[in-house]
Amino acid sequence: MVILLVEDDPAQLEPLQAALSQAGHIVDAVEDGETAQWLLSQKDYDLLILDWMLPKVSGVSLCHQYRQSSRTAPVLMLTAKDTTADKVTGLDAGADDYLVKPVDVIELLARVRALGRRSPLWQGDMLSTADLNLHLPRLLLERQQVEVQLSVREFQLMEYLMRHPRQVLSREQIEQALWSWGTEPESNAVTTLVRRLRQRLQAVGAKDWLETVYGMGYRLNAPEHA
């Protein structure tokens, strides 16, 4: 998933970002609410993880503004506030889940998986298009009982394509989704990654599903009767 993580304490932000990235997620990590506001105006996320107490704009305000804009990605609130009244305030602002600090990383990853499964595209720990299945968290592509192990980056591209089936995705959209904010991919990075993923898809007999749409981008186009 593409995740926005907002936490003002670097000592907590860095290990959380590392754990989420190792789990295969693409993470934009920032330390204040104003920067998070700007990112939300520029990019779509699959999940928001917001600390309550943030500089400039609080996590609760961010969550409330996000819901008012009619956007629907799940929101997980992190906070040291642990009273019932605090939890009610966070949930009423639009949060879907609430985790009290200090954060246990294993529990956080489980909460993230649970929130990700709310998408109708997910079935258990698996994302499916026709008879092609992407297994999370094993980073495994499977079709007709043939399995192929993916690298983290290959998995991220496959997940992004499967979340947008039959939709042409430009090179810029893929770069924005797969590379964290502030990082600059090499000019041929997407081309190289698509070539590697096609090799994985070939192993399960689905190489032709990943189309190049000339001058526009790439599209995952599964046969209707596969």
Short mmCIF file of C-alpha atoms in Angstrom, two decimals:
data_model
loop_
_atom_site.label_atom_id
_atom_site.label_comp_id
_atom_site.label_asym_id
_atom_site.label_seq_id
_atom_site.Cartn_x
_atom_site.Cartn_y
_atom_site.Cartn_z
CA MET A 1 0.00 0.00 0.00
CA VAL A 2 0.99 3.64 -0.45
CA ILE A 3 1.04 5.09 3.07
CA LEU A 4 1.37 8.60 4.47
CA LEU A 5 3.04 8.45 7.90
CA VAL A 6 3.02 11.66 9.96
CA GLU A 7 4.93 11.63 13.26
CA ASP A 8 6.82 14.59 14.74
CA ASP A 9 9.30 12.54 16.80
CA PRO A 10 12.18 11.35 14.55
CA ALA A 11 13.04 8.65 17.10
CA GLN A 12 9.64 7.07 16.41
CA LEU A 13 9.20 8.10 12.79
CA GLU A 14 12.33 6.39 11.45
CA PRO A 15 11.77 2.87 12.88
CA LEU A 16 8.09 2.94 11.91
CA GLN A 17 8.96 3.98 8.37
CA ALA A 18 11.61 1.24 8.17
CA ALA A 19 9.23 -1.46 9.44
CA LEU A 20 6.46 -0.45 7.01
CA SER A 21 8.89 -0.32 4.09
CA GLN A 22 10.31 -3.77 4.94
CA ALA A 23 6.74 -5.07 4.92
CA GLY A 24 6.48 -4.00 1.26
CA HIS A 25 4.66 -0.71 1.68
CA ILE A 26 5.57 2.59 0.00
CA VAL A 27 5.88 5.20 2.72
CA ASP A 28 5.96 9.00 2.61
CA ALA A 29 7.11 10.05 6.09
CA VAL A 30 6.89 13.65 7.31
CA GLU A 31 7.12 15.38 10.69
CA ASP A 32 4.45 18.11 10.59
CA GLY A 33 0.82 18.55 9.67
CA GLU A 34 1.35 21.36 7.17
CA THR A 35 3.66 19.26 4.99
CA ALA A 36 1.17 16.39 5.27
CA GLN A 37 -1.61 18.74 4.09
CA TRP A 38 0.40 19.60 1.00
CA LEU A 39 1.16 15.95 0.23
CA LEU A 40 -2.52 15.06 0.54
CA SER A 41 -3.30 17.76 -2.03
CA GLN A 42 -0.78 16.24 -4.45
CA LYS A 43 -1.11 12.50 -4.09
CA ASP A 44 -3.55 9.69 -3.34
CA TYR A 45 -2.77 7.29 -0.49
CA ASP A 46 -4.14 3.88 0.45
CA LEU A 47 -3.70 4.53 4.18
CA LEU A 48 -2.93 7.47 6.49
CA ILE A 49 -1.11 6.98 9.82
CA LEU A 50 -1.37 10.22 11.79
CA ASP A 51 0.07 11.21 15.13
CA TRP A 52 -2.45 13.26 17.12
CA MET A 53 -0.05 15.96 18.38
CA LEU A 54 1.68 17.51 15.36
CA PRO A 55 3.30 20.90 14.73
CA LYS A 56 1.26 23.44 12.72
CA VAL A 57 -1.78 21.20 12.03
CA SER A 58 -2.86 18.44 14.43
CA GLY A 59 -3.53 14.88 13.34
CA VAL A 60 -7.18 15.21 14.33
CA SER A 61 -7.56 18.35 12.17
CA LEU A 62 -5.84 16.60 9.27
CA CYS A 63 -8.17 13.64 9.61
CA HIS A 64 -11.26 15.87 9.78
CA GLN A 65 -10.18 17.88 6.71
CA TYR A 66 -9.43 14.67 4.82
CA ARG A 67 -12.92 13.30 5.48
CA GLN A 68 -14.54 16.61 4.56
CA SER A 69 -12.85 16.33 1.16
CA SER A 70 -14.81 13.06 0.69
CA ARG A 71 -11.70 10.92 0.48
CA THR A 72 -12.06 7.43 1.84
CA ALA A 73 -8.65 5.84 2.57
CA PRO A 74 -8.48 4.37 6.08
CA VAL A 75 -6.92 6.50 8.83
CA LEU A 76 -5.01 5.04 11.78
CA MET A 77 -4.46 7.50 14.63
CA LEU A 78 -1.37 7.26 16.87
CA THR A 79 -1.41 9.05 20.19
CA ALA A 80 -0.45 9.05 23.86
CA LYS A 81 -4.01 10.19 24.61
CA ASP A 82 -5.70 7.08 25.93
CA THR A 83 -8.93 8.16 27.61
CA THR A 84 -12.29 7.09 26.24
CA ALA A 85 -13.11 10.74 25.48
CA ASP A 86 -9.89 11.09 23.47
CA LYS A 87 -10.63 7.96 21.47
CA VAL A 88 -14.16 9.16 20.76
CA THR A 89 -12.79 12.50 19.54
CA GLY A 90 -10.34 10.76 17.20
CA LEU A 91 -12.91 8.34 15.83
CA ASP A 92 -15.52 11.08 15.38
CA ALA A 93 -12.97 13.08 13.38
CA GLY A 94 -12.96 10.22 10.88
CA ALA A 95 -10.26 7.83 12.11
CA ASP A 96 -10.88 4.13 11.46
CA ASP A 97 -8.56 2.82 14.14
CA TYR A 98 -6.67 4.08 17.14
CA LEU A 99 -3.31 2.91 18.53
CA VAL A 100 -1.98 4.17 21.86
CA LYS A 101 1.74 4.95 22.26
CA PRO A 102 4.25 3.51 22.84
CA VAL A 103 3.62 1.75 19.56
CA ASP A 104 4.38 -1.97 19.25
CA VAL A 105 5.62 -2.36 15.66
CA ILE A 106 4.22 -5.89 15.30
CA GLU A 107 0.78 -4.66 16.37
CA LEU A 108 1.04 -1.66 14.05
CA LEU A 109 1.78 -3.92 11.05
CA ALA A 110 -1.17 -6.15 11.96
CA ARG A 111 -3.47 -3.09 12.20
CA VAL A 112 -2.20 -1.91 8.80
CA ARG A 113 -2.93 -5.32 7.24
CA ALA A 114 -6.41 -5.33 8.80
CA LEU A 115 -7.21 -1.86 7.45
CA GLY A 116 -5.87 -2.84 4.01
CA ARG A 117 -8.21 -5.81 3.89
CA ARG A 118 -11.20 -3.47 4.03
CA SER A 119 -10.72 -2.76 0.34
CA PRO A 120 -13.14 -4.86 -1.74
CA LEU A 121 -10.20 -5.88 -3.93
CA TRP A 122 -8.61 -7.82 -1.08
CA GLN A 123 -9.62 -11.33 -0.10
CA GLY A 124 -7.89 -12.23 3.13
CA ASP A 125 -4.20 -11.55 2.58
CA MET A 126 -4.52 -11.76 -1.19
CA LEU A 127 -5.21 -9.28 -4.01
CA SER A 128 -6.74 -10.83 -7.13
CA THR A 129 -7.32 -9.94 -10.77
CA ALA A 130 -9.03 -12.72 -12.75
CA ASP A 131 -7.09 -15.86 -11.73
CA LEU A 132 -3.88 -13.97 -10.94
CA ASN A 133 -3.26 -13.65 -7.20
CA LEU A 134 -0.81 -11.47 -5.28
CA HIS A 135 -0.13 -12.78 -1.80
CA LEU A 136 0.59 -10.38 1.05
CA PRO A 137 2.79 -10.46 3.13
CA ARG A 138 4.74 -13.19 1.28
CA LEU A 139 5.34 -10.95 -1.79
CA LEU A 140 4.31 -13.86 -3.99
CA LEU A 141 2.62 -13.89 -7.38
CA GLU A 142 0.53 -16.99 -8.12
CA ARG A 143 -1.57 -18.24 -11.02
CA GLN A 144 -2.89 -21.73 -11.66
CA GLN A 145 -0.76 -23.16 -8.84
CA VAL A 146 2.48 -21.68 -10.23
CA GLU A 147 4.20 -19.34 -7.75
CA VAL A 148 6.82 -16.66 -8.37
CA GLN A 149 8.66 -14.74 -5.68
CA LEU A 150 8.80 -10.96 -6.25
CA SER A 151 11.28 -8.42 -4.97
CA VAL A 152 9.87 -5.63 -2.82
CA ARG A 153 9.89 -3.16 -5.71
CA GLU A 154 8.33 -5.69 -8.15
CA PHE A 155 5.63 -6.41 -5.57
CA GLN A 156 4.91 -2.70 -5.13
CA LEU A 157 4.43 -2.19 -8.89
CA MET A 158 2.27 -5.32 -9.17
CA GLU A 159 0.09 -4.19 -6.28
CA TYR A 160 -0.28 -0.70 -7.78
CA LEU A 161 -1.30 -2.15 -11.17
CA MET A 162 -3.75 -4.59 -9.58
CA ARG A 163 -5.35 -1.82 -7.56
CA HIS A 164 -6.02 0.01 -10.85
CA PRO A 165 -7.02 -2.78 -13.27
CA ARG A 166 -7.59 -1.81 -16.94
CA GLN A 167 -6.50 1.76 -16.15
CA VAL A 168 -3.65 3.33 -18.10
CA LEU A 169 -1.05 4.54 -15.61
CA SER A 170 1.50 7.05 -16.81
CA ARG A 171 5.19 6.81 -16.01
CA GLU A 172 4.76 9.88 -13.78
CA GLN A 173 1.91 8.25 -11.84
CA ILE A 174 4.00 5.14 -11.27
CA GLU A 175 7.00 7.16 -10.14
CA GLN A 176 4.83 9.18 -7.76
CA ALA A 177 3.22 6.05 -6.31
CA LEU A 178 6.33 3.88 -5.94
CA TRP A 179 9.02 6.35 -4.94
CA SER A 180 8.74 8.17 -1.64
CA TRP A 181 8.33 11.92 -1.53
CA GLY A 182 11.70 13.67 -1.92
CA THR A 183 13.40 10.79 -3.76
CA GLU A 184 14.24 10.96 -7.44
CA PRO A 185 14.21 7.72 -9.47
CA GLU A 186 16.68 7.26 -12.33
CA SER A 187 15.31 8.16 -15.74
CA ASN A 188 14.94 4.54 -16.86
CA ALA A 189 13.80 3.15 -13.49
CA VAL A 190 10.17 2.52 -14.47
CA THR A 191 11.13 0.94 -17.80
CA THR A 192 13.57 -1.40 -16.06
CA LEU A 193 11.04 -2.30 -13.37
CA VAL A 194 8.29 -3.04 -15.91
CA ARG A 195 10.69 -5.31 -17.83
CA ARG A 196 11.53 -7.23 -14.65
CA LEU A 197 7.87 -7.59 -13.72
CA ARG A 198 7.03 -8.88 -17.21
CA GLN A 199 9.63 -11.61 -16.69
CA ARG A 200 7.83 -12.62 -13.47
CA LEU A 201 4.46 -12.53 -15.22
CA GLN A 202 5.86 -14.68 -18.02
CA ALA A 203 6.64 -17.38 -15.47
CA VAL A 204 2.92 -17.63 -14.64
CA GLY A 205 1.75 -17.29 -18.25
CA ALA A 206 0.52 -13.71 -17.93
CA LYS A 207 3.25 -11.65 -19.62
CA ASP A 208 0.84 -10.16 -22.17
CA TRP A 209 -1.45 -8.86 -19.40
CA LEU A 210 0.92 -5.96 -18.76
CA GLU A 211 0.48 -3.74 -21.80
CA THR A 212 2.47 -0.76 -22.98
CA VAL A 213 0.06 1.92 -24.22
CA TYR A 214 2.17 3.95 -26.64
CA GLY A 215 2.73 7.54 -25.52
CA MET A 216 0.57 7.10 -22.42
CA GLY A 217 1.89 4.49 -20.03
CA TYR A 218 1.13 0.97 -18.87
CA ARG A 219 -2.03 -1.02 -18.19
CA LEU A 220 -2.81 -4.34 -16.50
CA ASN A 221 -5.44 -5.83 -18.77
CA ALA A 222 -6.47 -9.33 -17.75
CA PRO A 223 -8.49 -11.40 -20.26
CA GLU A 224 -12.18 -11.42 -19.28
CA HIS A 225 -12.38 -15.20 -19.16
CA ALA A 226 -9.04 -15.94 -17.51
#
